[in-house]
mmCIF file of C-alpha atoms in Angstrom:
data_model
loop_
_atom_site.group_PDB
_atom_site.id
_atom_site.type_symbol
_atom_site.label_atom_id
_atom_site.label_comp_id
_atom_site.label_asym_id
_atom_site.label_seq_id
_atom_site.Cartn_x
_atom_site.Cartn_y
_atom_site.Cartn_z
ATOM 1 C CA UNK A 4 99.834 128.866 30.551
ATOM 2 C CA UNK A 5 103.139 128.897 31.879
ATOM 3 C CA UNK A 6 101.737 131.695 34.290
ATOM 4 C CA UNK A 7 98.993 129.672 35.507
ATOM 5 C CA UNK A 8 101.162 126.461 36.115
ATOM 6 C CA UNK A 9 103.264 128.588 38.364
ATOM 7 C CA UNK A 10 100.926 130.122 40.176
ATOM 8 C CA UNK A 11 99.153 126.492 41.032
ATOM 9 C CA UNK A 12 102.793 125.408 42.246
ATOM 10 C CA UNK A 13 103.430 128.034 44.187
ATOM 11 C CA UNK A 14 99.967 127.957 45.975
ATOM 12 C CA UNK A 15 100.616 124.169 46.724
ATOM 13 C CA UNK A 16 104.043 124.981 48.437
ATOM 14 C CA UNK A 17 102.253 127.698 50.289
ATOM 15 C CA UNK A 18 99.174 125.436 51.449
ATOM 16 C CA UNK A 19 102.381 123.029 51.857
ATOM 17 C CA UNK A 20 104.562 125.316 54.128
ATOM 18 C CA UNK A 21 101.447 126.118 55.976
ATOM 19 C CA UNK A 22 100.626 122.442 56.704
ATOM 20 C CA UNK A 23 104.127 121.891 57.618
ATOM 21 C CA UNK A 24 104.205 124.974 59.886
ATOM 22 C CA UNK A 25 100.931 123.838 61.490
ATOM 23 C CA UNK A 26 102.220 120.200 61.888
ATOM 24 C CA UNK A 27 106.135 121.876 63.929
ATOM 25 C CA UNK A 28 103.326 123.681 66.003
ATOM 26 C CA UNK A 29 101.386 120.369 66.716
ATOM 27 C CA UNK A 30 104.413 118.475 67.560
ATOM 28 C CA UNK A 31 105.717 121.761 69.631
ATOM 29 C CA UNK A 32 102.862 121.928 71.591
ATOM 30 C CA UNK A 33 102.879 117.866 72.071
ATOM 31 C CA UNK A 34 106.291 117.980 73.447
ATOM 32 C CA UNK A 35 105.630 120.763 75.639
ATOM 33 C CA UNK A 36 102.718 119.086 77.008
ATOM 34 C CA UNK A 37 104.785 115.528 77.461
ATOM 35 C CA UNK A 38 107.065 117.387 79.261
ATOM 36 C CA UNK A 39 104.904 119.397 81.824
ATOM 37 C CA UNK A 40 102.988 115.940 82.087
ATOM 38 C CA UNK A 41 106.383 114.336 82.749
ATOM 39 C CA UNK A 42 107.649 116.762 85.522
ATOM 40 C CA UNK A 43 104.485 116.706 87.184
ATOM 41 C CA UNK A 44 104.611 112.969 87.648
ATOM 42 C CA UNK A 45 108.616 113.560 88.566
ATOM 43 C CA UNK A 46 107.333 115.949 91.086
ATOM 44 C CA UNK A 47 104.350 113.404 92.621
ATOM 45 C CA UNK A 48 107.019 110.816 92.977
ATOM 46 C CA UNK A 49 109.338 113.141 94.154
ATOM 47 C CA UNK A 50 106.987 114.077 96.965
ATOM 48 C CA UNK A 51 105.729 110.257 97.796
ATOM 49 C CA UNK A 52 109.616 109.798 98.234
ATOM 50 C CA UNK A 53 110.171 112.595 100.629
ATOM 51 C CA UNK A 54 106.984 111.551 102.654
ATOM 52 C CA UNK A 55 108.517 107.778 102.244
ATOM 53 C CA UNK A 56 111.281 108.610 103.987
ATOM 54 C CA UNK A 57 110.205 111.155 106.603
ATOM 55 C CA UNK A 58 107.859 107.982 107.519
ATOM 56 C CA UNK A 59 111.184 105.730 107.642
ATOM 57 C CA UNK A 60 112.927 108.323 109.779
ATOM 58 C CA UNK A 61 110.246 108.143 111.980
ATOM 59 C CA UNK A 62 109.988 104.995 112.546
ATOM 60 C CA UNK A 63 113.540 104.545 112.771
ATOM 61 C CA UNK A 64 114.155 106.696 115.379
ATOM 62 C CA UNK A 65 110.996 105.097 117.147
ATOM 63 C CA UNK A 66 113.073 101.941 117.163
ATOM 64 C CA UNK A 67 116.229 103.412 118.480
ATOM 65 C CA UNK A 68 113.798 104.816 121.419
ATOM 66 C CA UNK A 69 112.792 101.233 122.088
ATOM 67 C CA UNK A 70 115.989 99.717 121.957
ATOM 68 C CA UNK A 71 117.000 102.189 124.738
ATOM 69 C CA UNK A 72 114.240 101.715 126.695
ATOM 70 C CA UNK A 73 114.575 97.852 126.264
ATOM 71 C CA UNK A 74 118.335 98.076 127.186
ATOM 72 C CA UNK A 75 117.590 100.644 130.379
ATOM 73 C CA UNK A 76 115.053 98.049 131.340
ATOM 74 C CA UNK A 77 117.428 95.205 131.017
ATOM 75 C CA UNK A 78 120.138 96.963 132.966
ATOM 76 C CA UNK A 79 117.500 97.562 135.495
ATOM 77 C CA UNK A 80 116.357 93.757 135.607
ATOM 78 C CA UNK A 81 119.976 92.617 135.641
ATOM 79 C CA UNK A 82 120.680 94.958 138.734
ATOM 80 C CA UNK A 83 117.463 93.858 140.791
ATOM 81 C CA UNK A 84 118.502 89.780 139.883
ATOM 82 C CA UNK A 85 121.921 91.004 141.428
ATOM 83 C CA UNK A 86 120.253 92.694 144.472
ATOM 84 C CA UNK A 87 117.638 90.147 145.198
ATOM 85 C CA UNK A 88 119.651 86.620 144.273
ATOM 86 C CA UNK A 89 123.164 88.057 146.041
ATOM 87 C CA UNK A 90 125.967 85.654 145.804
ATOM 88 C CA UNK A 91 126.229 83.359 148.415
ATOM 89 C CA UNK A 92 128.934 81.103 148.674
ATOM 90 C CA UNK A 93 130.200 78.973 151.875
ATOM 91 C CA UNK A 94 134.080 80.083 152.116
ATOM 92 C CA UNK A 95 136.434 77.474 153.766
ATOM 93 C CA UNK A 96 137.554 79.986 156.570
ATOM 94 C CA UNK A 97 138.522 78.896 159.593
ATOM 95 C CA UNK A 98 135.751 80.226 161.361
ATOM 96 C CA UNK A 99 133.391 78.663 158.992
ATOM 97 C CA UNK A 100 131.217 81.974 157.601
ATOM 98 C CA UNK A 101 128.916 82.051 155.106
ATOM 99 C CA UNK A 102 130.379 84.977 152.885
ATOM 100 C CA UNK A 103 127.008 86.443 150.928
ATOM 101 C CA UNK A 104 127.806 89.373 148.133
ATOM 102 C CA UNK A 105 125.185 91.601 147.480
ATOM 103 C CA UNK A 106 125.688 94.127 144.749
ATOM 104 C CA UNK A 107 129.367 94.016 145.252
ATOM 105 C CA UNK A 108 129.224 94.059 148.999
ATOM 106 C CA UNK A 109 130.378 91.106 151.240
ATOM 107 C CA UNK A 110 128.535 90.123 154.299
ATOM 108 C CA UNK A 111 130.043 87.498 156.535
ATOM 109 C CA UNK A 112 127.365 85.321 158.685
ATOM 110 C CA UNK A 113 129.166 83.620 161.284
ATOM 111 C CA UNK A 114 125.728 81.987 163.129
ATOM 112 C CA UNK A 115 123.050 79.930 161.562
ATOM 113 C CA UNK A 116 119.391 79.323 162.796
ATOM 114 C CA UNK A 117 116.672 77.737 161.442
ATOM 115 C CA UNK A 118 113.492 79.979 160.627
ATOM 116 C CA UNK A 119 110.726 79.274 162.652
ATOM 117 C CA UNK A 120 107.601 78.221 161.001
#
């Protein structure tokens, strides 16, 4: 009888090393899978990222293009003003001249008329 006991407890810690074998495996392959499920969604995020901020380059550097142009444009406007407004200013010389500067040059106008109509 003893015989028979043991060989009904050593078949249940077979069947049980063989469940607990087949349950490591399960959990193994789980793992595994979390993890190649987790890098690919480390990898899509990765690559949303990248694209994020090639966008935000872009754009940046379309806004430092702008800027220029909008500072070479107000250069230019500030140097027509100065070319079409001039400074004019009546000087107290003694010969009584209008001095006029245009884009740093000085004109002197000694003689006034009115414009005809």
């Amino acid at each position: 009888m003893s015989l028979r006991i043991k060989a009904v407890v050593d078949k249940f810690v077979q069947e049980l090393q063989e469940a607990l074998d087949a349950d490591i495996q399960d959990r193994i392959m789980k793992d595994r899978e979390m993890q190649s499920y987790i890098e690919e969604r480390e990898r899509e995020v990765a690559e949303r990222e990248a694209a994020w901020k090639a966008d935000l380059s872009r754009r940046e550097a379309e806004i430092a293009r702008q800027e220029a142009r909008l500072k070479m444009e107000r250069d230019n406007l500030e140097k027509e003003k100065s070319v079409l407004m001039g400074t004019a200013s009546n000087q107290d010389n003694q010969d009584g001249a209008l001095e006029i500067t245009v884009s740093g040059e000085k004109y002197r106008c000694l003689r006034f008329a009115k414009a005809k109509k």
